[in-house]
CSV table of C-alpha atoms in Angstrom, one decimal:
chain,number,residue,atom,x,y,z
Q,1,MET,CA,43.5,114.9,55.5
Q,2,ASP,CA,42.0,112.3,57.9
Q,3,VAL,CA,38.3,113.2,58.3
Q,4,ASP,CA,37.3,110.3,60.5
Q,5,GLY,CA,37.4,112.5,63.6
Q,6,VAL,CA,35.3,115.1,61.9
Q,7,GLY,CA,32.7,112.7,60.8
Q,8,GLU,CA,32.4,111.2,64.3
Q,9,ALA,CA,32.1,114.6,66.0
Q,10,SER,CA,29.5,115.9,63.7
Q,11,SER,CA,27.5,112.8,63.9
Q,12,GLN,CA,27.5,113.1,67.7
Q,13,ASP,CA,26.4,116.7,67.6
Q,14,THR,CA,23.6,115.8,65.2
Q,15,LEU,CA,22.2,113.3,67.7
Q,16,SER,CA,22.7,115.8,70.5
Q,17,GLY,CA,20.7,118.5,68.9
Q,18,GLN,CA,23.5,120.7,67.7
Q,19,PRO,CA,22.6,121.4,64.0
Q,20,ASP,CA,24.8,124.5,63.8
Q,21,SER,CA,28.0,122.6,64.5
Q,22,GLN,CA,27.1,119.6,62.3
Q,23,GLY,CA,26.4,122.0,59.5
Q,24,SER,CA,30.0,123.2,59.6
Q,25,PHE,CA,31.2,119.9,58.1
Q,26,SER,CA,28.3,118.2,56.5
Q,27,SER,CA,28.7,119.9,53.2
Q,28,MET,CA,32.5,119.6,52.9
Q,29,ASP,CA,33.6,118.5,49.4
Q,30,LEU,CA,37.1,117.1,49.3
Q,31,ASP,CA,39.3,116.6,46.2
Q,32,GLU,CA,41.8,113.8,45.8
Q,33,GLU,CA,44.3,115.6,47.9
Q,34,GLY,CA,41.9,116.0,50.8
Q,35,GLU,CA,41.5,119.8,50.5
Q,36,ALA,CA,38.2,121.6,50.4
Q,37,GLU,CA,37.2,122.4,46.8
Q,38,SER,CA,35.7,125.7,47.7
Q,39,GLY,CA,35.3,128.0,50.7
Q,40,PRO,CA,32.2,129.6,52.1
Q,41,ALA,CA,29.9,131.3,49.7
Q,42,PRO,CA,30.5,135.1,49.4
Q,43,ASP,CA,27.8,137.5,50.4
Q,44,GLU,CA,26.2,140.0,48.0
Q,45,ALA,CA,29.2,142.3,48.1
Q,46,GLY,CA,31.5,139.4,47.2
Q,47,GLU,CA,33.0,139.1,50.7
Q,48,THR,CA,33.0,136.2,53.0
Q,49,LYS,CA,30.7,136.7,56.0
Q,50,GLU,CA,32.3,136.7,59.4
Q,51,GLY,CA,31.9,133.4,61.1
Q,52,ASP,CA,30.6,131.5,58.0
Q,53,GLY,CA,33.5,129.1,58.3
Q,54,GLN,CA,32.4,128.2,61.8
Q,55,SER,CA,28.7,128.1,61.9
Q,56,ARG,CA,27.1,128.4,58.4
Q,57,GLY,CA,29.7,127.7,55.8
Q,58,THR,CA,31.2,124.6,54.2
Q,59,GLY,CA,33.8,124.1,56.9
Q,60,GLY,CA,36.8,126.0,55.6
Q,61,PRO,CA,38.2,129.5,55.9
Q,62,GLU,CA,38.7,131.8,53.0
Q,63,SER,CA,41.8,130.0,51.8
Q,64,GLY,CA,39.7,126.9,51.2
Q,65,GLY,CA,41.5,124.9,54.0
Q,66,VAL,CA,40.0,123.2,57.0
Q,67,ASP,CA,38.7,125.3,59.9
Q,68,TYR,CA,40.4,123.6,62.9
Q,69,LYS,CA,38.7,126.1,65.2
Q,70,GLY,CA,35.4,124.7,64.0
Q,71,ILE,CA,36.6,121.2,64.7
Q,72,GLU,CA,37.5,122.2,68.3
Q,73,GLN,CA,34.0,123.8,68.7
Q,74,VAL,CA,32.4,120.5,67.7
Q,75,SER,CA,34.5,118.3,69.9
Q,76,GLY,CA,34.1,120.8,72.8
Q,77,ARG,CA,30.3,120.8,72.5
Q,78,HIS,CA,30.3,117.0,72.4
Q,79,PHE,CA,32.4,116.9,75.5
Q,80,GLN,CA,30.0,119.2,77.3
Q,81,HIS,CA,27.2,116.6,76.7
Q,82,VAL,CA,29.5,113.7,77.8
Q,83,ALA,CA,30.6,115.6,80.9
Q,84,ASN,CA,27.0,116.6,81.8
Q,85,ASN,CA,25.8,113.0,81.4
Q,86,ALA,CA,28.7,111.8,83.6
Q,87,LEU,CA,27.9,114.3,86.3
Q,88,GLN,CA,24.3,113.3,86.3
Q,89,GLN,CA,25.3,109.7,86.6
Q,90,ASP,CA,27.6,110.5,89.5
Q,91,MET,CA,24.8,112.4,91.3
Q,92,PHE,CA,22.4,109.5,90.7
Q,93,ASP,CA,24.9,106.9,92.0
Q,94,ALA,CA,25.6,109.1,95.1
Q,95,ILE,CA,21.9,109.1,95.9
Q,96,VAL,CA,20.9,105.5,95.3
Q,97,ASN,CA,23.9,104.0,96.9
Q,98,ASP,CA,24.0,106.1,100.1
Q,99,PRO,CA,22.5,104.1,103.0
Q,100,LYS,CA,21.7,107.3,104.8
Q,101,VAL,CA,19.2,108.3,102.1
Q,102,HIS,CA,15.6,107.3,102.8
Q,103,LEU,CA,14.7,103.9,101.2
Q,104,ALA,CA,11.7,105.5,99.4
Q,105,THR,CA,14.0,108.1,97.8
Q,106,ARG,CA,16.5,105.5,96.6
Q,107,ALA,CA,13.7,103.3,95.2
Q,108,HIS,CA,12.1,106.3,93.5
Q,109,PHE,CA,15.3,107.5,91.8
Q,110,ARG,CA,16.1,104.0,90.5
Q,111,SER,CA,12.6,103.8,88.9
Q,112,THR,CA,13.3,107.1,87.1
Q,113,LYS,CA,16.0,105.3,85.0
Q,114,GLN,CA,13.4,103.1,83.3
Q,115,LEU,CA,12.5,103.6,79.7
Q,116,GLY,CA,9.9,106.4,79.4
Q,117,ALA,CA,10.0,107.6,83.0
Q,118,GLY,CA,9.1,111.3,83.2
Q,119,ALA,CA,8.7,111.6,79.4
Q,120,VAL,CA,5.6,113.7,79.8
Q,121,LEU,CA,7.7,116.5,81.4
Q,122,GLY,CA,9.8,116.8,78.2
Q,123,ILE,CA,7.1,117.2,75.5
Q,124,ASP,CA,8.0,119.5,72.7
Q,125,VAL,CA,4.8,119.4,70.6
Q,126,VAL,CA,1.5,119.9,72.5
Q,127,HIS,CA,-1.2,117.4,71.5
Q,128,LYS,CA,-4.4,116.2,73.1
Q,129,ASP,CA,-2.7,112.8,73.9
Q,130,VAL,CA,0.1,114.4,75.9
Q,131,GLU,CA,-1.8,117.3,77.5
Q,132,LEU,CA,-2.1,117.6,81.3
Q,133,ASN,CA,-4.1,120.2,83.2
Q,134,ASP,CA,-2.1,122.4,85.6
Q,135,LYS,CA,-3.0,120.3,88.6
Q,136,ALA,CA,-2.0,117.0,87.1
Q,137,TRP,CA,1.2,118.5,85.6
Q,138,LEU,CA,2.3,119.9,89.0
Q,139,HIS,CA,1.5,116.6,90.7
Q,140,GLU,CA,3.6,114.7,88.2
Q,141,ALA,CA,6.5,117.2,88.3
Q,142,GLN,CA,6.7,117.1,92.1
Q,143,GLY,CA,6.4,113.3,92.1
Q,144,TYR,CA,9.2,112.8,89.5
Q,145,LEU,CA,11.5,115.2,91.4
Q,146,ASN,CA,10.6,113.5,94.7
Q,147,HIS,CA,9.5,116.8,96.2
Q,148,PRO,CA,6.9,117.1,98.9
Q,149,LYS,CA,3.4,117.6,97.5
Q,150,GLY,CA,2.3,121.1,98.2
Q,151,ALA,CA,-1.3,119.9,98.7
Q,152,ILE,CA,-0.4,117.6,101.6
Q,153,THR,CA,-0.5,118.7,105.2
Q,154,LEU,CA,0.0,116.6,108.4
Q,155,ALA,CA,-3.8,116.2,108.6
Q,156,THR,CA,-4.2,114.8,105.1
Q,157,ARG,CA,-5.4,111.2,105.0
Q,158,CYS,CA,-6.9,108.7,102.6
Q,159,VAL,CA,-10.6,108.6,102.1
Q,160,GLY,CA,-10.6,105.4,100.0
Q,161,VAL,CA,-13.2,102.9,101.0
Q,162,GLY,CA,-13.3,99.3,99.6
Q,163,PRO,CA,-16.2,96.8,99.4
Q,164,ASN,CA,-15.5,95.4,102.9
Q,165,SER,CA,-13.1,97.8,104.6
Q,166,VAL,CA,-11.4,101.1,104.6
Q,167,CYS,CA,-7.8,101.9,103.8
Q,168,ILE,CA,-5.4,101.5,106.7
Q,169,TYR,CA,-4.4,105.1,106.0
Q,170,HIS,CA,-8.0,106.2,106.3
Q,171,ARG,CA,-8.7,109.1,108.6
Q,172,THR,CA,-11.0,107.0,110.7
Q,173,ARG,CA,-8.2,104.5,111.4
Q,174,LEU,CA,-5.6,107.2,112.1
Q,175,PRO,CA,-7.5,110.0,113.9
Q,176,GLY,CA,-5.0,112.7,114.8
Q,177,CYS,CA,-2.1,110.3,114.5
Q,178,VAL,CA,1.0,111.7,112.8
Q,179,PRO,CA,2.4,109.2,110.3
Q,180,CYS,CA,5.1,107.1,111.9
Q,181,ASP,CA,7.7,104.6,110.8
Q,182,ILE,CA,7.3,100.8,111.2
Q,183,GLY,CA,8.1,99.4,114.6
Q,184,GLU,CA,5.1,99.8,116.9
Q,185,ALA,CA,2.9,96.7,116.9
Q,186,ARG,CA,-0.1,98.7,118.1
Q,187,VAL,CA,0.0,100.9,115.0
Q,188,PRO,CA,-0.8,99.4,111.6
Q,189,ARG,CA,1.7,99.8,108.8
Q,190,THR,CA,1.7,103.5,108.0
Q,191,LEU,CA,4.1,105.8,106.2
Q,192,SER,CA,7.0,107.8,107.5
Q,193,LEU,CA,6.6,111.5,107.6
Q,194,PHE,CA,8.8,111.8,104.5
Q,195,GLU,CA,6.7,109.3,102.6
Q,196,HIS,CA,3.5,111.0,103.8
Q,197,LEU,CA,4.5,114.4,102.6
Q,198,SER,CA,5.7,113.0,99.3
Q,199,GLY,CA,2.3,111.4,98.7
Q,200,THR,CA,3.7,107.9,97.9
Q,201,HIS,CA,0.6,106.3,99.4
Q,202,TRP,CA,-1.7,107.6,96.6
Q,203,ASP,CA,0.5,106.2,93.8
Q,204,GLY,CA,-0.9,102.7,94.7
Q,205,CYS,CA,-3.9,103.1,96.9
Q,206,ASN,CA,-6.2,100.1,96.3
Q,207,TYR,CA,-9.3,101.7,97.8
Q,208,GLY,CA,-11.9,104.0,96.3
Q,209,GLY,CA,-11.9,102.4,92.9
Q,210,TRP,CA,-9.5,104.9,91.3
Q,211,LEU,CA,-6.6,102.4,91.0
Q,212,ALA,CA,-7.9,101.3,87.6
Q,213,THR,CA,-7.9,104.9,86.2
Q,214,GLY,CA,-6.3,105.0,82.8
Q,215,HIS,CA,-6.3,101.2,82.4
Q,216,ALA,CA,-8.3,101.4,79.2
Q,217,SER,CA,-6.1,104.2,77.9
Q,218,LEU,CA,-3.0,102.1,78.6
Q,219,ASN,CA,-4.4,99.1,76.7
Q,220,THR,CA,-5.4,101.3,73.8
Q,221,HIS,CA,-1.9,102.7,73.8
Q,222,VAL,CA,-0.4,99.2,73.6
Q,223,THR,CA,-2.5,98.4,70.5
Q,224,ASN,CA,-1.4,101.7,68.9
Q,225,VAL,CA,2.2,100.8,69.4
Q,226,ALA,CA,1.7,97.3,68.0
Q,227,ARG,CA,0.0,98.7,64.9
Q,228,ALA,CA,3.0,101.0,64.4
Q,229,PHE,CA,5.0,97.8,64.1
Q,230,GLY,CA,2.7,96.4,61.4
Q,231,ALA,CA,0.6,94.1,63.6
Q,232,SER,CA,-3.1,93.7,63.8
Q,233,ALA,CA,-4.1,94.6,67.3
Q,234,LYS,CA,-7.3,94.9,69.3
Q,235,VAL,CA,-8.3,95.8,72.9
Q,236,MET,CA,-10.6,93.0,74.1
Q,237,GLU,CA,-11.1,90.7,77.0
Q,238,VAL,CA,-9.3,87.6,76.0
Q,239,ARG,CA,-10.6,84.5,77.9
Q,240,LEU,CA,-7.6,82.3,78.5
Q,241,GLY,CA,-9.0,79.5,80.6
Q,242,CYS,CA,-7.6,78.3,83.9
Q,243,ARG,CA,-4.3,79.4,85.4
Q,244,ASP,CA,-3.1,75.8,85.2
Q,245,PRO,CA,-4.6,74.3,82.1
Q,246,THR,CA,-3.7,70.8,83.2
Q,247,ARG,CA,-6.0,71.0,86.3
Q,248,ALA,CA,-9.8,71.5,86.7
Q,249,HIS,CA,-11.1,74.9,87.4
Q,250,ASP,CA,-11.3,76.0,91.0
Q,251,PRO,CA,-12.3,79.6,91.9
Q,252,ASP,CA,-9.7,79.8,94.7
Q,253,THR,CA,-6.7,77.7,93.6
Q,254,ASN,CA,-7.1,77.6,89.8
Q,255,PRO,CA,-9.2,80.6,88.7
Q,256,TYR,CA,-10.0,81.6,85.1
Q,257,GLN,CA,-7.6,84.1,83.6
Q,258,ARG,CA,-8.1,86.9,81.1
Q,259,GLY,CA,-6.0,89.2,79.0
Q,260,ASP,CA,-6.5,92.9,78.1
Q,261,GLY,CA,-5.8,92.6,74.3
Q,262,VAL,CA,-4.2,90.7,71.5
Q,263,PHE,CA,-2.0,91.5,68.6
Q,264,GLY,CA,-0.2,89.5,65.9
Q,265,ASN,CA,1.7,89.8,62.7
Q,266,TYR,CA,1.7,86.8,60.4
Q,267,ALA,CA,4.9,87.9,58.7
Q,268,GLU,CA,6.8,87.4,62.0
Q,269,SER,CA,5.0,84.5,63.8
Q,270,ALA,CA,2.0,82.2,63.5
Q,271,ARG,CA,1.3,82.8,67.2
Q,272,ALA,CA,-0.6,85.8,68.4
Q,273,VAL,CA,0.5,87.7,71.5
Q,274,VAL,CA,-1.9,88.3,74.4
Q,275,TYR,CA,-0.9,91.2,76.6
Q,276,ASP,CA,-2.0,92.4,80.0
Q,277,GLY,CA,-1.5,96.0,81.2
Q,278,THR,CA,-0.8,97.1,84.7
Q,279,CYS,CA,0.5,100.0,86.6
Q,280,VAL,CA,2.3,99.6,89.9
Q,281,THR,CA,3.7,102.0,92.5
Q,282,ALA,CA,7.5,102.4,92.2
Q,283,VAL,CA,7.9,102.7,96.0
Q,284,HIS,CA,5.8,99.9,97.4
Q,285,HIS,CA,6.2,100.1,101.2
Q,286,ASP,CA,6.4,96.3,101.6
Q,287,ARG,CA,9.3,96.0,99.1
Q,288,LEU,CA,11.3,99.1,99.8
Q,289,ARG,CA,14.6,97.4,100.7
Q,290,PRO,CA,15.0,95.4,97.4
Q,291,LEU,CA,13.7,98.4,95.4
Q,292,ALA,CA,16.1,100.8,97.1
Q,293,SER,CA,19.1,98.5,96.7
Q,294,GLY,CA,18.5,98.0,93.0
Q,295,LYS,CA,18.1,94.2,93.2
Q,296,ARG,CA,14.6,94.5,91.8
Q,297,LEU,CA,12.3,97.0,90.1
Q,298,ALA,CA,8.6,97.3,90.9
Q,299,THR,CA,7.7,96.3,87.4
Q,300,GLU,CA,9.6,93.1,87.7
Q,301,TYR,CA,7.3,92.0,90.6
Q,302,ALA,CA,4.3,92.8,88.4
Q,303,GLU,CA,5.7,90.8,85.4
Q,304,GLU,CA,6.4,87.8,87.6
Q,305,THR,CA,2.9,87.8,89.0
Q,306,LYS,CA,1.2,88.2,85.6
Q,307,ARG,CA,3.4,85.6,84.0
Q,308,LYS,CA,2.8,83.1,86.7
Q,309,ALA,CA,-0.9,83.6,86.5
Q,310,LYS,CA,-1.4,83.7,82.7
Q,311,ALA,CA,1.6,82.5,80.7
Q,312,ALA,CA,0.7,78.8,80.9
Q,313,ALA,CA,-2.9,79.5,80.0
Q,314,CYS,CA,-1.8,81.5,77.0
Q,315,ASP,CA,0.5,78.8,75.8
Q,316,ALA,CA,-2.3,76.3,76.0
Q,317,LYS,CA,-4.2,78.6,73.6
Q,318,ASN,CA,-1.2,78.7,71.2
Q,319,CYS,CA,-0.5,82.3,72.1
Q,320,ASP,CA,2.5,84.1,73.6
Q,321,PHE,CA,2.1,86.3,76.6
Q,322,MET,CA,3.5,89.8,77.4
Q,323,THR,CA,3.0,92.0,80.4
Q,324,TRP,CA,3.0,95.7,79.8
Q,325,ALA,CA,4.0,96.8,83.3
Q,326,ALA,CA,4.2,100.5,84.0
Q,327,SER,CA,5.6,102.2,87.1
Q,328,THR,CA,4.0,105.2,88.6
Q,329,ARG,CA,7.0,107.3,87.4
Q,330,GLY,CA,6.0,106.4,83.8
Q,331,GLY,CA,8.7,103.8,83.2
Q,332,ILE,CA,8.1,100.6,81.2
Q,333,GLY,CA,9.0,97.2,82.5
Q,334,HIS,CA,11.6,94.9,81.0
Q,335,GLU,CA,9.3,92.7,78.9
Q,336,ALA,CA,7.5,95.6,77.2
Q,337,ALA,CA,10.6,97.7,76.9
Q,338,THR,CA,12.5,94.9,75.1
Q,339,TRP,CA,9.6,94.4,72.7
Q,340,PHE,CA,9.3,98.2,72.2
Q,341,ASN,CA,13.1,98.8,71.6
Q,342,THR,CA,13.6,95.7,69.4
Q,343,ASN,CA,10.8,96.6,67.0
Q,344,PHE,CA,11.8,100.3,66.8
Q,345,ASP,CA,15.4,99.2,66.0
Q,346,ILE,CA,14.0,97.1,63.2
Q,347,LYS,CA,11.8,99.9,61.9
Q,348,ALA,CA,14.8,102.3,62.0
Q,349,ALA,CA,17.0,99.8,60.1
Q,350,LYS,CA,14.4,99.5,57.4
Q,351,ALA,CA,14.2,103.3,56.9
Q,352,SER,CA,15.5,104.3,53.4
Q,353,SER,CA,16.5,107.9,54.2
Q,354,ASP,CA,17.7,110.2,57.0
Q,355,SER,CA,14.4,112.0,57.1
Q,356,GLU,CA,12.5,108.7,57.5
Q,357,ARG,CA,14.9,107.7,60.4
Q,358,TRP,CA,14.1,111.0,62.1
Q,359,ARG,CA,10.4,110.3,61.7
Q,360,VAL,CA,10.9,106.9,63.3
Q,361,SER,CA,12.8,108.5,66.2
Q,362,SER,CA,10.1,111.1,66.6
Q,363,GLU,CA,7.4,108.4,66.6
Q,364,ARG,CA,9.2,106.5,69.3
Q,365,LYS,CA,9.6,109.6,71.4
Q,366,ARG,CA,5.9,110.4,71.1
Q,367,PHE,CA,4.8,106.9,72.1
Q,368,LEU,CA,6.9,107.2,75.3
Q,369,GLN,CA,5.4,110.6,76.0
Q,370,VAL,CA,1.8,109.4,75.6
Q,371,HIS,CA,2.5,106.5,77.9
Q,372,SER,CA,4.0,108.8,80.5
Q,373,THR,CA,0.9,111.1,80.2
Q,374,ILE,CA,-1.5,108.2,80.8
Q,375,VAL,CA,0.3,107.3,84.0
Q,376,ALA,CA,0.5,110.9,85.1
Q,377,ARG,CA,-3.2,111.4,84.6
Q,378,ARG,CA,-3.8,108.2,86.6
Q,379,ASN,CA,-1.6,109.3,89.5
Q,380,ALA,CA,-3.3,112.7,89.7
Q,381,ALA,CA,-6.8,111.1,89.7
Q,382,ILE,CA,-6.0,108.8,92.6
Q,383,PHE,CA,-4.6,111.7,94.6
Q,384,ASP,CA,-7.4,114.1,93.7
Q,385,TYR,CA,-10.2,111.7,94.8
Q,386,ASN,CA,-8.6,109.9,97.7
Q,387,ALA,CA,-6.6,112.6,99.5
Q,388,TRP,CA,-8.4,114.9,102.0
Q,389,PRO,CA,-8.1,117.5,103.4
Q,390,LYS,CA,-5.7,119.3,101.0
Q,391,MET,CA,-4.0,122.6,101.1
Q,392,GLY,CA,-6.3,124.7,99.0
Q,393,GLY,CA,-7.1,123.7,95.5
Q,394,GLU,CA,-8.6,124.9,92.3
Q,395,MET,CA,-10.2,128.3,92.3
Q,396,PRO,CA,-14.0,127.9,92.8
Q,397,ARG,CA,-16.5,129.6,90.6
Q,398,ALA,CA,-18.2,132.8,91.8
Q,399,PRO,CA,-21.3,132.0,94.0
Q,400,ARG,CA,-24.7,132.5,92.5
Q,401,GLU,CA,-25.6,135.1,95.2
Q,402,GLN,CA,-25.3,138.7,94.3
Q,403,TYR,CA,-23.4,140.8,96.8
Q,404,GLU,CA,-23.9,144.6,96.8
């Protein structure tokens, strides 16, 4: 009997979370002629339990042969996963490639394909590092699904104030003005009604001081990931020197640069790695067209900016440079994702048992969930502090006055 097909199907179902189907064939013992040595174990009365050959037994009916119905079940379940993934991909392609769909929607859905995007919405073990309060969870779920935010009304504006000016979306600059599309010179760049109700502005509002929320948590997370790969890592302000180390310092044209942390592993390289963490909106209004078309991702712009500013200074210090760029949908940029996946592949390859490989897989999943949680908390904080008025909110505590 040719068992290649059986092994492939059961392996796929194991990866797809179908332990029952995989168990039907994992314990098959074949003799030299390819037949099962024994059938399913009898119950206490000495009879074979109904369905054992399909879901609980060794893979054969009472005669000791192969249960072909079980094989069909395995392949059928695997096909369901394949068909479901294909359907999702078709739906995704239909959205992002349709020119009639809003640019912000297309850019948003492209960003959800990045590694780690939306991972916080799929947590299976509650832990303090992946917990969100109800308000933050709802904000993230609505944002990931590209739904209008329930807290936003037509009157909602930004209350963010910077050192020298207020946000162009501030209520004082748009009094009673319904958000409008680009096109009128007398109106500063605002958001369309769709973008307004979806709350895309608060994903990247640079006013009010809340844009840096979660930055320290993000840097700590990068060091934890590096330590999981065997590196020595530390969150610290790394002074790199001038942007262009071949020129004299100038505060305007050649400023000093800094990194957010450093890690290194002598077993891999004599050069340490300086990293810089950043979180950027996935639907930046000045770059909607390239983001919507798929030519670029928001994290790529961030990586280019960081590398241009700090890579040469790092090299002059005999260090490598890496940008950990996160999008507001929780996705990880190409540089960090490549480093993350490569090292977890190495870690999985070094595993000496199936149980250890599962632990490596679970560790990888947890790191992505923690990263997504950090971004979700940051998104909710910006919106909570910079959006006003909102449609209701948290239930207030009872007043101190006694009413009789």
